[in-house]
Coordinates of C-alpha atoms and ligand atoms in Angstrom, one line a residue:
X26 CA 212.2 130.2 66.9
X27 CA 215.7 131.2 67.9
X28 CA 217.7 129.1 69.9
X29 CA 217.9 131.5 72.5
X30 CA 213.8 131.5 72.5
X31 CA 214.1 128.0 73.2
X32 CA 215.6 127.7 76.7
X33 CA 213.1 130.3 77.6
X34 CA 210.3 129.0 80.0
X35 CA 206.9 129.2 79.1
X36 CA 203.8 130.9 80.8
X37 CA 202.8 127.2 82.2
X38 CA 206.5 126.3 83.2
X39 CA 207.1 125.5 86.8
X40 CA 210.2 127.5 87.6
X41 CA 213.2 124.6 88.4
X42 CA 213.3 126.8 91.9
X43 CA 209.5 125.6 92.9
X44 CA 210.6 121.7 92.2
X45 CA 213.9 122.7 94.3
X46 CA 211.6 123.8 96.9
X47 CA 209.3 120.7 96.8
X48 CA 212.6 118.7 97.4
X49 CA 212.8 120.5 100.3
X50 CA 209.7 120.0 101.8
X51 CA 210.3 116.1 101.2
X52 CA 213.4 116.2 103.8
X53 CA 210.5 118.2 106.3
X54 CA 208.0 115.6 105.4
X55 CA 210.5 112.7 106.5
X56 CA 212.1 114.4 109.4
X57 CA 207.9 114.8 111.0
X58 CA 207.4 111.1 109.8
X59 CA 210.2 110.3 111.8
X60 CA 209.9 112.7 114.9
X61 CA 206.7 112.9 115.4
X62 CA 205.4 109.7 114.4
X63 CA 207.9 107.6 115.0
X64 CA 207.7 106.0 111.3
X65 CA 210.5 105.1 109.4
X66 CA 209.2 102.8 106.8
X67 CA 205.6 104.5 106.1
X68 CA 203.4 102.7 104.0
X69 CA 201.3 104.2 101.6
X70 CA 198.0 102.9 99.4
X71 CA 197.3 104.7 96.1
X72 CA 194.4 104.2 94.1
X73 CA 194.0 105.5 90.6
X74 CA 190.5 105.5 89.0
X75 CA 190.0 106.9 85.1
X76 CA 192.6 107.1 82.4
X77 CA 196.3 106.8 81.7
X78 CA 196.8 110.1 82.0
X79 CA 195.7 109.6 85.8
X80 CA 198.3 106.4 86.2
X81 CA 200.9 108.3 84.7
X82 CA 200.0 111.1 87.0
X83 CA 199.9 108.5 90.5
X84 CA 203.3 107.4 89.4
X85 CA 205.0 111.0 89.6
X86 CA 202.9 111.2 92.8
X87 CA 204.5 107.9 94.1
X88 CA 208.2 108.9 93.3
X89 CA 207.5 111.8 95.3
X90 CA 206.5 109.5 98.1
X91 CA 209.2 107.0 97.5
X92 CA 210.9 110.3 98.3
X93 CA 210.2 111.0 101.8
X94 CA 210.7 107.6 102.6
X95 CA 207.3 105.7 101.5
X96 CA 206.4 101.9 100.9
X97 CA 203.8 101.0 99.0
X98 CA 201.1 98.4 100.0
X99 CA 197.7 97.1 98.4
X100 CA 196.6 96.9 101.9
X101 CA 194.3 99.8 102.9
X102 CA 194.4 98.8 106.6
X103 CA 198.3 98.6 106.4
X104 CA 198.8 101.8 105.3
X105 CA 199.5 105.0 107.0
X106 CA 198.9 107.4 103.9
X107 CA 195.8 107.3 101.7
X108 CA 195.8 108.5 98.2
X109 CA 192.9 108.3 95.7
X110 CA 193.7 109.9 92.1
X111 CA 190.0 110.5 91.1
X112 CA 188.0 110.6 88.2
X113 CA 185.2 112.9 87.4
X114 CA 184.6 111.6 83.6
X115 CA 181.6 109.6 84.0
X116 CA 179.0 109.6 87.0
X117 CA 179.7 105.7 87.9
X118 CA 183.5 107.0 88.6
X119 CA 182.7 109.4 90.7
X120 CA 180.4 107.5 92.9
X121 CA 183.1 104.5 93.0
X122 CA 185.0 107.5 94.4
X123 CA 182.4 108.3 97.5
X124 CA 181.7 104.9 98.0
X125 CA 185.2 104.5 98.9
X126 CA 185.8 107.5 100.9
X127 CA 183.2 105.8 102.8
X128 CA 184.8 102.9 103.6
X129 CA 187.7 104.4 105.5
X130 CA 186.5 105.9 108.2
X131 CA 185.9 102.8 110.1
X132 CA 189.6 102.3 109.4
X133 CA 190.9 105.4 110.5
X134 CA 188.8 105.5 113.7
X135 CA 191.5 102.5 114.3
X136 CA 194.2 104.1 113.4
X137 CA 194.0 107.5 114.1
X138 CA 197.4 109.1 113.0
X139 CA 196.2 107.8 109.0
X140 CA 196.1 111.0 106.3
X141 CA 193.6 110.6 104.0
X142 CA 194.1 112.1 101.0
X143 CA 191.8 112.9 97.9
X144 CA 193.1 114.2 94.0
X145 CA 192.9 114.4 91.3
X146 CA 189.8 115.7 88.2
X147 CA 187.1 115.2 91.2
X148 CA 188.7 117.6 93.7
X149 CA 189.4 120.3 90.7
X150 CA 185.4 120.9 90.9
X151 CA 183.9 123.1 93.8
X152 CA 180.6 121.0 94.3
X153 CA 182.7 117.7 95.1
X154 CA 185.1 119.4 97.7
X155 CA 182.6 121.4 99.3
X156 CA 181.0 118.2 100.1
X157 CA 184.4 116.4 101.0
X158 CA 184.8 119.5 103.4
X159 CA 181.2 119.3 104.8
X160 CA 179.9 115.4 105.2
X161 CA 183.7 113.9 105.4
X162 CA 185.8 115.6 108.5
X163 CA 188.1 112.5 108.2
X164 CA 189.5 113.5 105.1
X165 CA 193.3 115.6 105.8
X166 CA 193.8 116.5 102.2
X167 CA 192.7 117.6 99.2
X168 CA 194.1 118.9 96.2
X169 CA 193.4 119.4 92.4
X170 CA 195.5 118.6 89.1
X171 CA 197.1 121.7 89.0
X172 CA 198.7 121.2 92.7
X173 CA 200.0 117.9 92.2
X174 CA 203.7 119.0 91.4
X175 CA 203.4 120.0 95.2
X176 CA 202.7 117.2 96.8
X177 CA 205.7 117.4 99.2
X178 CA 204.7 120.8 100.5
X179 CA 201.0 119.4 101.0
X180 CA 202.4 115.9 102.6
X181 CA 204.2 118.2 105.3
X182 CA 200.8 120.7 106.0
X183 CA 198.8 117.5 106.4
X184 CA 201.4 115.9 108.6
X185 CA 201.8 118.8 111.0
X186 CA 198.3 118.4 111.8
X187 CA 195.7 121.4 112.8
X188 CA 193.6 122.6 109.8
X189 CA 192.5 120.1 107.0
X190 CA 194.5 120.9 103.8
X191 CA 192.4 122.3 100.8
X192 CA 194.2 123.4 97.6
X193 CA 191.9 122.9 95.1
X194 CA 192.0 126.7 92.7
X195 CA 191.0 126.7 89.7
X196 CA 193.9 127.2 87.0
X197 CA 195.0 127.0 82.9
X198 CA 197.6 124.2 84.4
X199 CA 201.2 124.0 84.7
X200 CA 204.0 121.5 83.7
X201 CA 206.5 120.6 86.2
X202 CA 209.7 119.0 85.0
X203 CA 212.2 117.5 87.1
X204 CA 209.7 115.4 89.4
X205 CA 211.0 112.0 90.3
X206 CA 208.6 109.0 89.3
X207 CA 207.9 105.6 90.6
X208 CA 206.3 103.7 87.9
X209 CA 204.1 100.7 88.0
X210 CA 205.8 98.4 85.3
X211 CA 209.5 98.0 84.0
X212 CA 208.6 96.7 80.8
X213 CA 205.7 99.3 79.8
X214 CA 205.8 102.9 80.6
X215 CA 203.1 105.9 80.2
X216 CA 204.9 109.0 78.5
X217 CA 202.8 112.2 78.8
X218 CA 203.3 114.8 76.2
X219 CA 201.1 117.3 76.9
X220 CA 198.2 117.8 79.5
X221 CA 195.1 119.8 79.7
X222 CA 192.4 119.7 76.4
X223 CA 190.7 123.2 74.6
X224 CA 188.1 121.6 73.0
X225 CA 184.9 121.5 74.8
X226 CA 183.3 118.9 73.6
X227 CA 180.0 119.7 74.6
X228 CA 179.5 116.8 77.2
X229 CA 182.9 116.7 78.8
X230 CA 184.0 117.6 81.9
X231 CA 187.8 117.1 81.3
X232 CA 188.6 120.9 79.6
X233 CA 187.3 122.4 83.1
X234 CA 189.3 120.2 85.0
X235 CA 192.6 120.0 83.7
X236 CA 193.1 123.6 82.3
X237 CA 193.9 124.7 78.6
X238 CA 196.0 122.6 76.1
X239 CA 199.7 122.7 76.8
X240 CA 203.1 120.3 75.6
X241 CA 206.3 119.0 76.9
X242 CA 209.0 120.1 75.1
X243 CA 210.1 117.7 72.4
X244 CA 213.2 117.5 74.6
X245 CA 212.0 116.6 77.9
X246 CA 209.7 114.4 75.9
X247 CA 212.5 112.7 74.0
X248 CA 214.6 112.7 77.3
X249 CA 212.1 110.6 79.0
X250 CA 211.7 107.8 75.9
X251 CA 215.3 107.5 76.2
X252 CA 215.5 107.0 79.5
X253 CA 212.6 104.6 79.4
X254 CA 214.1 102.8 76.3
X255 CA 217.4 102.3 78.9
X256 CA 215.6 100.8 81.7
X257 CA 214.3 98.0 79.5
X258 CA 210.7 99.4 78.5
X259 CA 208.8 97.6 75.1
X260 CA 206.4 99.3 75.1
X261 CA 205.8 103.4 75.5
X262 CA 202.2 104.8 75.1
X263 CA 202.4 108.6 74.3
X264 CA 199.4 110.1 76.4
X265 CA 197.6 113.5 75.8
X266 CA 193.8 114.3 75.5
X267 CA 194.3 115.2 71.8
X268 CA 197.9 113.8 70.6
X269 CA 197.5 115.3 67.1
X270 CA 197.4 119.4 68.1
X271 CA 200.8 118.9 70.1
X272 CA 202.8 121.9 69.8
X273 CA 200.1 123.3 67.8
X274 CA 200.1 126.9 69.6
X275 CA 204.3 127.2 69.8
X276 CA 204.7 125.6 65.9
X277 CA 207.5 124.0 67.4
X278 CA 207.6 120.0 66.4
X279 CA 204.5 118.9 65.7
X280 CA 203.0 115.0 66.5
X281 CA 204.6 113.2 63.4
X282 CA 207.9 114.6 63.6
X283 CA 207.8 113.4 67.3
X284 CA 206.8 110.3 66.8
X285 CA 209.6 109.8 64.2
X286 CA 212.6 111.0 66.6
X287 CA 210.9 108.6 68.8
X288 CA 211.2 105.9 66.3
X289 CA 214.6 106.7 66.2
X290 CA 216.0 105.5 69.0
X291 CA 217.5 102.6 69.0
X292 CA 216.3 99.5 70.6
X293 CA 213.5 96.9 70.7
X294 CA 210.3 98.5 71.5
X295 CA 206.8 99.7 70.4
X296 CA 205.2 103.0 70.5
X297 CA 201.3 103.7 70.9
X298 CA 199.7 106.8 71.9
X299 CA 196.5 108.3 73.0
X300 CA 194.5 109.8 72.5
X301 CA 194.2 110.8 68.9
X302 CA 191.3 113.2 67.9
X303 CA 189.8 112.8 64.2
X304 CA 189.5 116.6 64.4
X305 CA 193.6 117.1 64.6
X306 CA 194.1 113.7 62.8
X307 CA 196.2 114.5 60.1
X308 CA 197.1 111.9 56.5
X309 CA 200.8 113.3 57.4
X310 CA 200.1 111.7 60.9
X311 CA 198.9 108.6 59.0
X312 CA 201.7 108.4 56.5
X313 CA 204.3 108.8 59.6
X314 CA 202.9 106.0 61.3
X315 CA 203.0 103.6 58.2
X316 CA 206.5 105.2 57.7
X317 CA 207.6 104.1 61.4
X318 CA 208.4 100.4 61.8
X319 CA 208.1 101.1 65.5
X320 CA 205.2 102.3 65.8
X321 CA 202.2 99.9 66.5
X322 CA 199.6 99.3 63.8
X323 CA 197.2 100.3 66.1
X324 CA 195.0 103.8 65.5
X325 CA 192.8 104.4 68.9
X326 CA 190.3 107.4 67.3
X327 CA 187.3 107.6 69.0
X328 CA 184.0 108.8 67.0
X329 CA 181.9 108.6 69.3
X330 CA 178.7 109.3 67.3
X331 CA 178.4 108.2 63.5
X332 CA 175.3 110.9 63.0
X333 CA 176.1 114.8 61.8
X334 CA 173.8 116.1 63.9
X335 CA 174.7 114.9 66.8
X336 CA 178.3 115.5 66.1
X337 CA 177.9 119.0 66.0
X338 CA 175.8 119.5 69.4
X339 CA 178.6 117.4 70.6
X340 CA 181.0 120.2 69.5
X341 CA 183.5 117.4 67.5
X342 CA 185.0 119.8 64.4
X343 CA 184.6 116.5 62.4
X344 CA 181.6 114.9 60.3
X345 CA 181.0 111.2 59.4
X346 CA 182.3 111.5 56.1
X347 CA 185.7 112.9 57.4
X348 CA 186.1 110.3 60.1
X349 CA 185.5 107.9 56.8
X350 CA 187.8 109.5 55.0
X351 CA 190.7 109.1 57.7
X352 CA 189.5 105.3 58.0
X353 CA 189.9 104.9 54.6
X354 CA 193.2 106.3 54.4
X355 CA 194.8 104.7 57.2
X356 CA 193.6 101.6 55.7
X357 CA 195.4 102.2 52.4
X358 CA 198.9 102.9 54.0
X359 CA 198.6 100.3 56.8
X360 CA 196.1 97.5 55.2
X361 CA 197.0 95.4 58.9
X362 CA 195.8 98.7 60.8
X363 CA 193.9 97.6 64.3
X364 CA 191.3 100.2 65.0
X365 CA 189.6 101.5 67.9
X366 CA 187.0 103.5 69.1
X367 CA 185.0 105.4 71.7
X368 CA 181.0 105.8 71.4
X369 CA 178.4 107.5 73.3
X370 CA 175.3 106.8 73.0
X371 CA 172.1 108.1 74.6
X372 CA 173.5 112.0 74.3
X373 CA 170.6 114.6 74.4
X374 CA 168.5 114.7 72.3
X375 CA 169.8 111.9 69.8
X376 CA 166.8 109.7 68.1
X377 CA 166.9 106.0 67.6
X378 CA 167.2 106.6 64.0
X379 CA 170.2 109.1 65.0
X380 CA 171.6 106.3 67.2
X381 CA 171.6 103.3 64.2
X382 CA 173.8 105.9 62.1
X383 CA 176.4 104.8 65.1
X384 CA 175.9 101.3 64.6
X385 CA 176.2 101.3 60.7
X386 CA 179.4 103.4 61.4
X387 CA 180.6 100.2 63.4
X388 CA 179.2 97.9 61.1
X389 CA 181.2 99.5 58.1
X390 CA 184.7 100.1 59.8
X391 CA 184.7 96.9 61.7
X392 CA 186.6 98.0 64.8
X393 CA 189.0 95.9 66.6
X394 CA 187.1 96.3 70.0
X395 CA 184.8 99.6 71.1
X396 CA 184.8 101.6 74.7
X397 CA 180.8 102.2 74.7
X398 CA 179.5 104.6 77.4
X399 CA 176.1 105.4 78.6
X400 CA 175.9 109.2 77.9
X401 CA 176.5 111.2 81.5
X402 CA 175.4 114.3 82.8
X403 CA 178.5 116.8 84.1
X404 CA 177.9 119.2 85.9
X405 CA 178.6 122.8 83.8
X406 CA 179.3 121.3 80.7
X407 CA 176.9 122.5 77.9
X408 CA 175.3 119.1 76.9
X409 CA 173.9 118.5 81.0
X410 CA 171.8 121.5 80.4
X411 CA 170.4 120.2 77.0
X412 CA 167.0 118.3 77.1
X413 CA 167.6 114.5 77.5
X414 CA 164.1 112.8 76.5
X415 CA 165.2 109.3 76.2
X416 CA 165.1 107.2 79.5
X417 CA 167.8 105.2 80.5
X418 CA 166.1 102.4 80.1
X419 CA 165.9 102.9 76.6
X420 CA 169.3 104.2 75.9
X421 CA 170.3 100.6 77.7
X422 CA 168.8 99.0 74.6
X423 CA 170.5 101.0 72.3
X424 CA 173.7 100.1 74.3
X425 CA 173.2 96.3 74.3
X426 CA 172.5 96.8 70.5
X427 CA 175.4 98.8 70.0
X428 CA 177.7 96.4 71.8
X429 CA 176.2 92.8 71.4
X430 CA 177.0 93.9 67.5
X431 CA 180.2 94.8 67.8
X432 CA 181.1 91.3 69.7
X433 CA 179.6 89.6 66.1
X434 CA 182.2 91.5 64.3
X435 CA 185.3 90.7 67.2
X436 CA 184.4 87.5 66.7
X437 CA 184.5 87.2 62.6
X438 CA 188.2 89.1 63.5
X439 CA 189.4 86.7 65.7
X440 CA 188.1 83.9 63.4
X441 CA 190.0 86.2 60.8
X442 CA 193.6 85.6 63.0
X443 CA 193.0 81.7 63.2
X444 CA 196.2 80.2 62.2
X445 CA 198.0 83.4 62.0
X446 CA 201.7 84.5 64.2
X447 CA 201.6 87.5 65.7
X448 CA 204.5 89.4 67.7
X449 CA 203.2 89.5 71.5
X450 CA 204.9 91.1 74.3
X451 CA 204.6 88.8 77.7
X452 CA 202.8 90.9 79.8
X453 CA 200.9 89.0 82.5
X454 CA 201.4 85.1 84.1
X455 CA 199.1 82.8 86.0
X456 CA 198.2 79.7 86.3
X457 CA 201.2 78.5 83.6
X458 CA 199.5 80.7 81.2
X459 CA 200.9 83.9 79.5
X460 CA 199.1 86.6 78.1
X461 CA 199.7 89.8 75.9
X462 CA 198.7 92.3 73.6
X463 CA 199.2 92.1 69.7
X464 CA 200.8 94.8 68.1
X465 CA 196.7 95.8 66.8
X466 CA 195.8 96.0 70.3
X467 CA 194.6 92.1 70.9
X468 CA 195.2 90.1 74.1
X469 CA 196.1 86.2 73.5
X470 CA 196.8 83.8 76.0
X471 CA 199.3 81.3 75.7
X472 CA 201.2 78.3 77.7
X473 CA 205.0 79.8 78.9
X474 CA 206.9 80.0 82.1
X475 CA 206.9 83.5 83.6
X476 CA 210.3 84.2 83.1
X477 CA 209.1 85.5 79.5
X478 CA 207.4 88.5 81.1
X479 CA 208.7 91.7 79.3
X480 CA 209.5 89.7 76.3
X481 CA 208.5 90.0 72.7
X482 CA 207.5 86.2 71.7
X483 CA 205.8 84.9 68.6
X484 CA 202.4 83.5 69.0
X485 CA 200.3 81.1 66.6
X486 CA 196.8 81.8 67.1
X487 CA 195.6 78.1 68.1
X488 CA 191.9 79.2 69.0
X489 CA 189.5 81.6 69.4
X490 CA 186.0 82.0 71.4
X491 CA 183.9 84.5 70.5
X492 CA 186.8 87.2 70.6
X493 CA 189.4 85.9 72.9
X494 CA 192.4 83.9 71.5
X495 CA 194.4 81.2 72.3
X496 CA 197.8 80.3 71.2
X497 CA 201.0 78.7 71.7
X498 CA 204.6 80.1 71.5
X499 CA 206.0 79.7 67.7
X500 CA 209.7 80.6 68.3
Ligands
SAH604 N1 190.2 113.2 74.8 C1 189.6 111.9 74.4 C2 188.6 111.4 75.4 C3 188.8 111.5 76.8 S1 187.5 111.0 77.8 C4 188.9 112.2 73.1 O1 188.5 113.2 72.8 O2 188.7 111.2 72.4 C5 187.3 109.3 77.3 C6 186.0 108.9 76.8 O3 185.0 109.1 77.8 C7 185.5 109.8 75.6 O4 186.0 109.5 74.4 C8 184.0 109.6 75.7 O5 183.6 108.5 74.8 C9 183.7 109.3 77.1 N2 183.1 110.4 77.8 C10 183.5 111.6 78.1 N3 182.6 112.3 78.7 C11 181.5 111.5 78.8 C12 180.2 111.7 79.4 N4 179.8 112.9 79.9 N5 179.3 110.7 79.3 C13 179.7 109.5 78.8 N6 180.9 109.3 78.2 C14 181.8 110.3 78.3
SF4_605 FE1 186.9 115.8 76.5 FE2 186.7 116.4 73.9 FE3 188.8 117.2 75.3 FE4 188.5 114.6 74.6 S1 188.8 116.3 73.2 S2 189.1 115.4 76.6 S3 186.3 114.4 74.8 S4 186.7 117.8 75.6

């Protein structure tokens, strides 16, 4: 690629004039605020269900807020602007979502002038809006992923009252530089490098709602760590659906050259990412990470099902014995390497005997900690329309199998770290205690005043039950 080609925007590019626009519409937004409801410090309640990629998506939301003039509150009656950031991953998400839609009517039938607001993966499928449109009138706006860059513009329809907003098309996605963020934490920060996914695994909702597979540019990416880096952040988590294929359609910089310029920079801090697919999961990508002292020994690379079969009606482009294989590797380069996992179990059609090829996958790689989810039907994916046998019930029992022996082997681990110093960063305080997360992923708890928060300390693993630990400081 020329260097010419390279200031050239891409099909998916927001044009710098739309995100001038939006600007505008915040300075409409506030002016109506003011005016018309006589609000000068709004207050606003966001609520993010799902993944990191939906924080990291509330907190460009929220800087557009902070924009037009916007508080934030935890205090749902307080607030004068509802947001909830939806989820449509699993069913028991998306019924956390109705249940709380629910809830507010009672409060805005006291406080009329509210906006109620609904985004996010749930509000990118027609069957949930339709309903939201039907059987919840209080409800001012909704919108999908691919409108969230235009927020502002939405904020001012909803405020000048009349017709409920709805902008909810379908689309392959966008990426919108340029949009001002608010973000939760100073001393930890989401960094999304690409959006959307293109691989259809069969029981996953998340390709239809997000669009296809596309990547920041490795300079707005790099732009973004620096900046972080600057305003004091530790720790950086690199967020995509599938890390490894970043770039993979333009051949520009690919994952492990990226995560090296990351480690680059100077300053104190640690990078993770997710998520990595074993699919895309490269040894390059390995040897990069063992290569990178700043990079955590951490590998998140969820299998979710140990048996061939039932790999391939998943549609996961991997087998056991390549998800072995990577597991073996990463071991060699990184002997400390803390690994994680996702598992479903229960998907159509998979057999008990099919299931306990999951568990000796666990029982063989002996995983730092597991995400284990009941398998759940989405509406249009391939897999709801496969024949599902097994009752819940049963596929309950396979679960408490699943996960009561995974805590056997978190528990041997932490025995394991007795005695051991680990680098922690100071994440949380309460009640005189500290906690935070190993570089492998692994919350202790320790005595320390809260003025550490944000800090790397030492910590001496003093004691462990089952698998949480205790330590104390060792500075
Ligand atoms: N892109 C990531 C996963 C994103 S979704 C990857 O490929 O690893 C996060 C996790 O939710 C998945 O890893 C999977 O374990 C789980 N999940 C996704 N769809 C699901 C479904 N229909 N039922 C149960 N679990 C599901
Ligand atoms: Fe869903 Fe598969 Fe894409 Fe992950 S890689 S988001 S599980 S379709």
């Amino acid at each position: 690629m020329d260097k010419s080609d390279k200031n050239k925007s891409r099909k998916f590019d927001v044009p710098f004039e739309e995100i001038k626009r939006q600007r505008e519409y915040v300075n409409l937004a506030k002016t109506v605020l003011e005016t018309r409801f006589g609000l000068i410090e709004p207050l606003a309640y966001v609520h993010t269900f799902g993944c990191q990629g939906n924080v990291a998506d509330s907190e460009r939301m929220k800087g557009w807020l902070a924009q037009m003039g916007y508080g934030f509150t935890e205090e749902i009656e307080q607030a004068d602007f509802v947001l909830y950031n939806t989820c449509a991953v699993r069913e028991h998400a998306h019924d956390r979502v109705f249940g709380n839609v629910g809830a507010l009517k009672p409060i805005k039938e006291k406080k009329p002038h509210m906006i109620i607001a609904l985004c996010g993966c749930m509000m990118q499928q027609e069957h949930v809006w339709q309903k939201i449109k039907k059987s919840y009138p209080f409800v001012n706006l909704v919108f999908g992923t691919h409108a969230q860059h235009r927020l502002p513009e939405l904020m001012y329809k909803a405020l000048c009252g009349g017709k409920r907003v709805f902008e909810v098309e379908n689309s392959d996605g966008f990426i919108a530089e340029g949009v001002p963020v608010r973000r939760d934490g100073s001393f930890k920060g989401w960094l999304p490098i690409m959006y959307g996914c293109n691989n259809f695994c069969s029981y996953c909702v998340v390709p239809y709602v997000r669009g296809r597979e596309r990547s920041r540019t490795p300079e707005a990416v790099i732009a973004e760590a620096n900046e972080l880096i600057a305003s004091g952040c530790r720790d950086i988590t690199l967020l995509g659906q599938n890390v490894n294929s970043y770039n993979r359609d333009s051949g520009e910089m690919n994952f492990a050259e990226l995560l090296k310029q990351i480690n680059n920079i100077d300053g104190d801090f640690k990078i993770r990412f997710m998520t990595s697919h074993p699919k895309d999961c490269t040894f390059e990508l390995l040897d990069t990470m063992a290569r990178c002292e700043k990079v955590s020994r951490h590998l998140h690379l969820p299998f979710q099902s140990g048996n061939n079969r039932v790999l391939k009606e998943m549609n996961r482009g991997y087998t056991r014995e390549k998800y072995l294989s990577l597991i073996e590797y990463a071991r060699k380069v990184m002997p400390d390497i803390s690994l994680t996992s996702d598992i479903i179990v229960g998907f159509p059609g998979e057999t008990y005997e099919e299931f306990c090829d999951t568990l000796s996958l666990i029982k063989e790689v002996e995983f730092t900690s597991l995400y284990t989810f009941i398998y759940s039907p989405r509406e249009g994916t391939k897999a709801a329309s496969m024949p599902d046998p097994v009752s819940r019930e049963e596929k309950g029992k396979w679960f408490r199998e699943l996960t009561s022996a995974q805590e056997q082997i978190a528990a041997k681990r932490s025995q394991k770290m007795l005695g051991q110093t680990y680098r922690v960063l100071c994440e949380e305080h309460s009640g005189g205690m500290l906690s935070g997360r190993t570089d492998g992923n692994v919350m202790i708890d320790f005595p320390g005043d809260e003025s550490r928060i944000g800090e790397f300390v030492n910590v001496k693993v003093t004691a462990c039950r089952n698998w949480t630990l205790s330590g104390e400081i060792a500075d």
